[in-house]
Amino acid sequence: MAPMHNPPHPGETLRDDVLPALGLSVTEAAEQLGVSRATFSRVLNGRSAVSPEMALRLEAWLGVERGGRAEMWLQQQVAYDLWRVRHEKKKLNVHPLAA
């Protein structure tokens, strides 16, 4: 299993929680989402971000009543992306505005 992040990549939630709860394989879920297995696998393994299009696919697939709101998936992605950038070793070359 991939190392946990704080917060986790939304693909980890899909892989570790959603797919097992639904009893679906990656291939079955990808087919239901209308994407290739490779595309969905990249998201599940944190190698691709949940895009707005994928978030809408997840919403249509899971349904809003089951926690599938597109905004929620995008919020998880943004939280993960910000956490990752904040914890990278490189320094941002920013010059703050003068007071």
PDB file of C-alpha atoms in Angstrom:
ATOM      1  CA  MET A   1       0.000   0.000   0.000  1.00  0.00           C
ATOM      2  CA  ALA A   2       1.238   3.518  -0.795  1.00  0.00           C
ATOM      3  CA  PRO A   3       2.399   5.694   2.107  1.00  0.00           C
ATOM      4  CA  MET A   4      -0.390   7.783   3.610  1.00  0.00           C
ATOM      5  CA  HIS A   5      -0.310  11.479   3.036  1.00  0.00           C
ATOM      6  CA  ASN A   6      -1.855  14.135   5.157  1.00  0.00           C
ATOM      7  CA  PRO A   7      -4.291  14.596   3.470  1.00  0.00           C
ATOM      8  CA  PRO A   8      -4.440  11.534   1.210  1.00  0.00           C
ATOM      9  CA  HIS A   9      -4.680  11.743  -2.559  1.00  0.00           C
ATOM     10  CA  PRO A  10      -8.362  11.251  -3.499  1.00  0.00           C
ATOM     11  CA  GLY A  11      -7.337   8.232  -5.563  1.00  0.00           C
ATOM     12  CA  GLU A  12      -6.347   6.483  -2.333  1.00  0.00           C
ATOM     13  CA  THR A  13      -9.877   7.011  -1.018  1.00  0.00           C
ATOM     14  CA  LEU A  14     -11.299   5.557  -4.208  1.00  0.00           C
ATOM     15  CA  ARG A  15      -8.890   2.601  -4.193  1.00  0.00           C
ATOM     16  CA  ASP A  16      -8.963   1.775  -0.468  1.00  0.00           C
ATOM     17  CA  ASP A  17     -12.546   2.659   0.483  1.00  0.00           C
ATOM     18  CA  VAL A  18     -14.909   3.127  -2.457  1.00  0.00           C
ATOM     19  CA  LEU A  19     -13.993   0.196  -4.709  1.00  0.00           C
ATOM     20  CA  PRO A  20     -13.916  -2.384  -1.869  1.00  0.00           C
ATOM     21  CA  ALA A  21     -17.248  -1.079  -0.495  1.00  0.00           C
ATOM     22  CA  LEU A  22     -18.806  -1.486  -3.934  1.00  0.00           C
ATOM     23  CA  GLY A  23     -17.127  -4.835  -4.565  1.00  0.00           C
ATOM     24  CA  LEU A  24     -15.788  -3.624  -7.910  1.00  0.00           C
ATOM     25  CA  SER A  25     -12.513  -4.232  -9.689  1.00  0.00           C
ATOM     26  CA  VAL A  26     -10.539  -1.387 -11.246  1.00  0.00           C
ATOM     27  CA  THR A  27     -11.605  -2.604 -14.685  1.00  0.00           C
ATOM     28  CA  GLU A  28     -15.298  -2.731 -13.766  1.00  0.00           C
ATOM     29  CA  ALA A  29     -15.227   0.725 -12.181  1.00  0.00           C
ATOM     30  CA  ALA A  30     -13.356   2.224 -15.149  1.00  0.00           C
ATOM     31  CA  GLU A  31     -15.939   0.775 -17.532  1.00  0.00           C
ATOM     32  CA  GLN A  32     -18.785   2.224 -15.470  1.00  0.00           C
ATOM     33  CA  LEU A  33     -17.031   5.619 -15.387  1.00  0.00           C
ATOM     34  CA  GLY A  34     -16.471   5.560 -19.148  1.00  0.00           C
ATOM     35  CA  VAL A  35     -12.677   5.834 -18.921  1.00  0.00           C
ATOM     36  CA  SER A  36      -9.842   3.453 -19.718  1.00  0.00           C
ATOM     37  CA  ARG A  37      -8.495   1.166 -17.024  1.00  0.00           C
ATOM     38  CA  ALA A  38      -5.092   2.872 -17.378  1.00  0.00           C
ATOM     39  CA  THR A  39      -6.591   6.336 -16.822  1.00  0.00           C
ATOM     40  CA  PHE A  40      -8.478   5.225 -13.718  1.00  0.00           C
ATOM     41  CA  SER A  41      -5.474   3.299 -12.401  1.00  0.00           C
ATOM     42  CA  ARG A  42      -3.306   6.443 -12.618  1.00  0.00           C
ATOM     43  CA  VAL A  43      -5.836   8.301 -10.460  1.00  0.00           C
ATOM     44  CA  LEU A  44      -6.149   5.417  -7.987  1.00  0.00           C
ATOM     45  CA  ASN A  45      -2.385   5.261  -7.555  1.00  0.00           C
ATOM     46  CA  GLY A  46      -1.922   9.029  -7.168  1.00  0.00           C
ATOM     47  CA  ARG A  47      -0.071   9.465 -10.459  1.00  0.00           C
ATOM     48  CA  SER A  48      -2.854  11.615 -11.945  1.00  0.00           C
ATOM     49  CA  ALA A  49      -4.997  14.259 -10.327  1.00  0.00           C
ATOM     50  CA  VAL A  50      -8.767  14.102 -10.114  1.00  0.00           C
ATOM     51  CA  SER A  51      -9.648  16.563 -12.880  1.00  0.00           C
ATOM     52  CA  PRO A  52     -12.924  18.494 -13.030  1.00  0.00           C
ATOM     53  CA  GLU A  53     -14.082  16.037 -15.704  1.00  0.00           C
ATOM     54  CA  MET A  54     -13.208  13.018 -13.551  1.00  0.00           C
ATOM     55  CA  ALA A  55     -14.919  14.662 -10.566  1.00  0.00           C
ATOM     56  CA  LEU A  56     -18.111  15.015 -12.622  1.00  0.00           C
ATOM     57  CA  ARG A  57     -17.811  11.393 -13.750  1.00  0.00           C
ATOM     58  CA  LEU A  58     -17.450  10.309 -10.101  1.00  0.00           C
ATOM     59  CA  GLU A  59     -20.493  12.402  -9.156  1.00  0.00           C
ATOM     60  CA  ALA A  60     -22.615  10.865 -11.917  1.00  0.00           C
ATOM     61  CA  TRP A  61     -21.355   7.374 -11.042  1.00  0.00           C
ATOM     62  CA  LEU A  62     -21.627   7.422  -7.229  1.00  0.00           C
ATOM     63  CA  GLY A  63     -24.493   9.866  -6.930  1.00  0.00           C
ATOM     64  CA  VAL A  64     -24.558  12.896  -4.667  1.00  0.00           C
ATOM     65  CA  GLU A  65     -26.457  10.992  -1.969  1.00  0.00           C
ATOM     66  CA  ARG A  66     -23.524   8.552  -1.614  1.00  0.00           C
ATOM     67  CA  GLY A  67     -20.838  11.195  -1.181  1.00  0.00           C
ATOM     68  CA  GLY A  68     -20.045  11.605  -4.825  1.00  0.00           C
ATOM     69  CA  ARG A  69     -20.284  15.393  -5.143  1.00  0.00           C
ATOM     70  CA  ALA A  70     -17.782  16.673  -7.723  1.00  0.00           C
ATOM     71  CA  GLU A  71     -16.809  19.557  -5.448  1.00  0.00           C
ATOM     72  CA  MET A  72     -15.812  17.134  -2.697  1.00  0.00           C
ATOM     73  CA  TRP A  73     -13.455  15.211  -4.990  1.00  0.00           C
ATOM     74  CA  LEU A  74     -11.923  18.474  -6.248  1.00  0.00           C
ATOM     75  CA  GLN A  75     -11.533  19.787  -2.684  1.00  0.00           C
ATOM     76  CA  GLN A  76      -9.690  16.606  -1.733  1.00  0.00           C
ATOM     77  CA  GLN A  77      -7.407  17.010  -4.754  1.00  0.00           C
ATOM     78  CA  VAL A  78      -6.634  20.663  -3.966  1.00  0.00           C
ATOM     79  CA  ALA A  79      -5.953  19.835  -0.302  1.00  0.00           C
ATOM     80  CA  TYR A  80      -3.543  17.080  -1.360  1.00  0.00           C
ATOM     81  CA  ASP A  81      -1.825  19.288  -3.957  1.00  0.00           C
ATOM     82  CA  LEU A  82      -1.350  22.179  -1.503  1.00  0.00           C
ATOM     83  CA  TRP A  83      -0.008  19.840   1.179  1.00  0.00           C
ATOM     84  CA  ARG A  84       2.442  18.312  -1.296  1.00  0.00           C
ATOM     85  CA  VAL A  85       3.752  21.671  -2.531  1.00  0.00           C
ATOM     86  CA  ARG A  86       4.055  23.034   1.023  1.00  0.00           C
ATOM     87  CA  HIS A  87       6.165  20.022   1.996  1.00  0.00           C
ATOM     88  CA  GLU A  88       8.478  19.985  -1.006  1.00  0.00           C
ATOM     89  CA  LYS A  89      12.069  20.836  -0.233  1.00  0.00           C
ATOM     90  CA  LYS A  90      12.399  23.578  -2.839  1.00  0.00           C
ATOM     91  CA  LYS A  91      11.835  27.161  -1.797  1.00  0.00           C
ATOM     92  CA  LEU A  92       9.321  29.294  -3.664  1.00  0.00           C
ATOM     93  CA  ASN A  93      10.981  32.370  -5.127  1.00  0.00           C
ATOM     94  CA  VAL A  94       8.396  34.944  -4.050  1.00  0.00           C
ATOM     95  CA  HIS A  95       8.937  38.546  -3.079  1.00  0.00           C
ATOM     96  CA  PRO A  96       6.186  39.600  -0.643  1.00  0.00           C
ATOM     97  CA  LEU A  97       4.444  42.923  -1.171  1.00  0.00           C
ATOM     98  CA  ALA A  98       5.871  45.777   0.860  1.00  0.00           C
ATOM     99  CA  ALA A  99       3.636  47.007   3.664  1.00  0.00           C
TER     100      ALA A  99
END
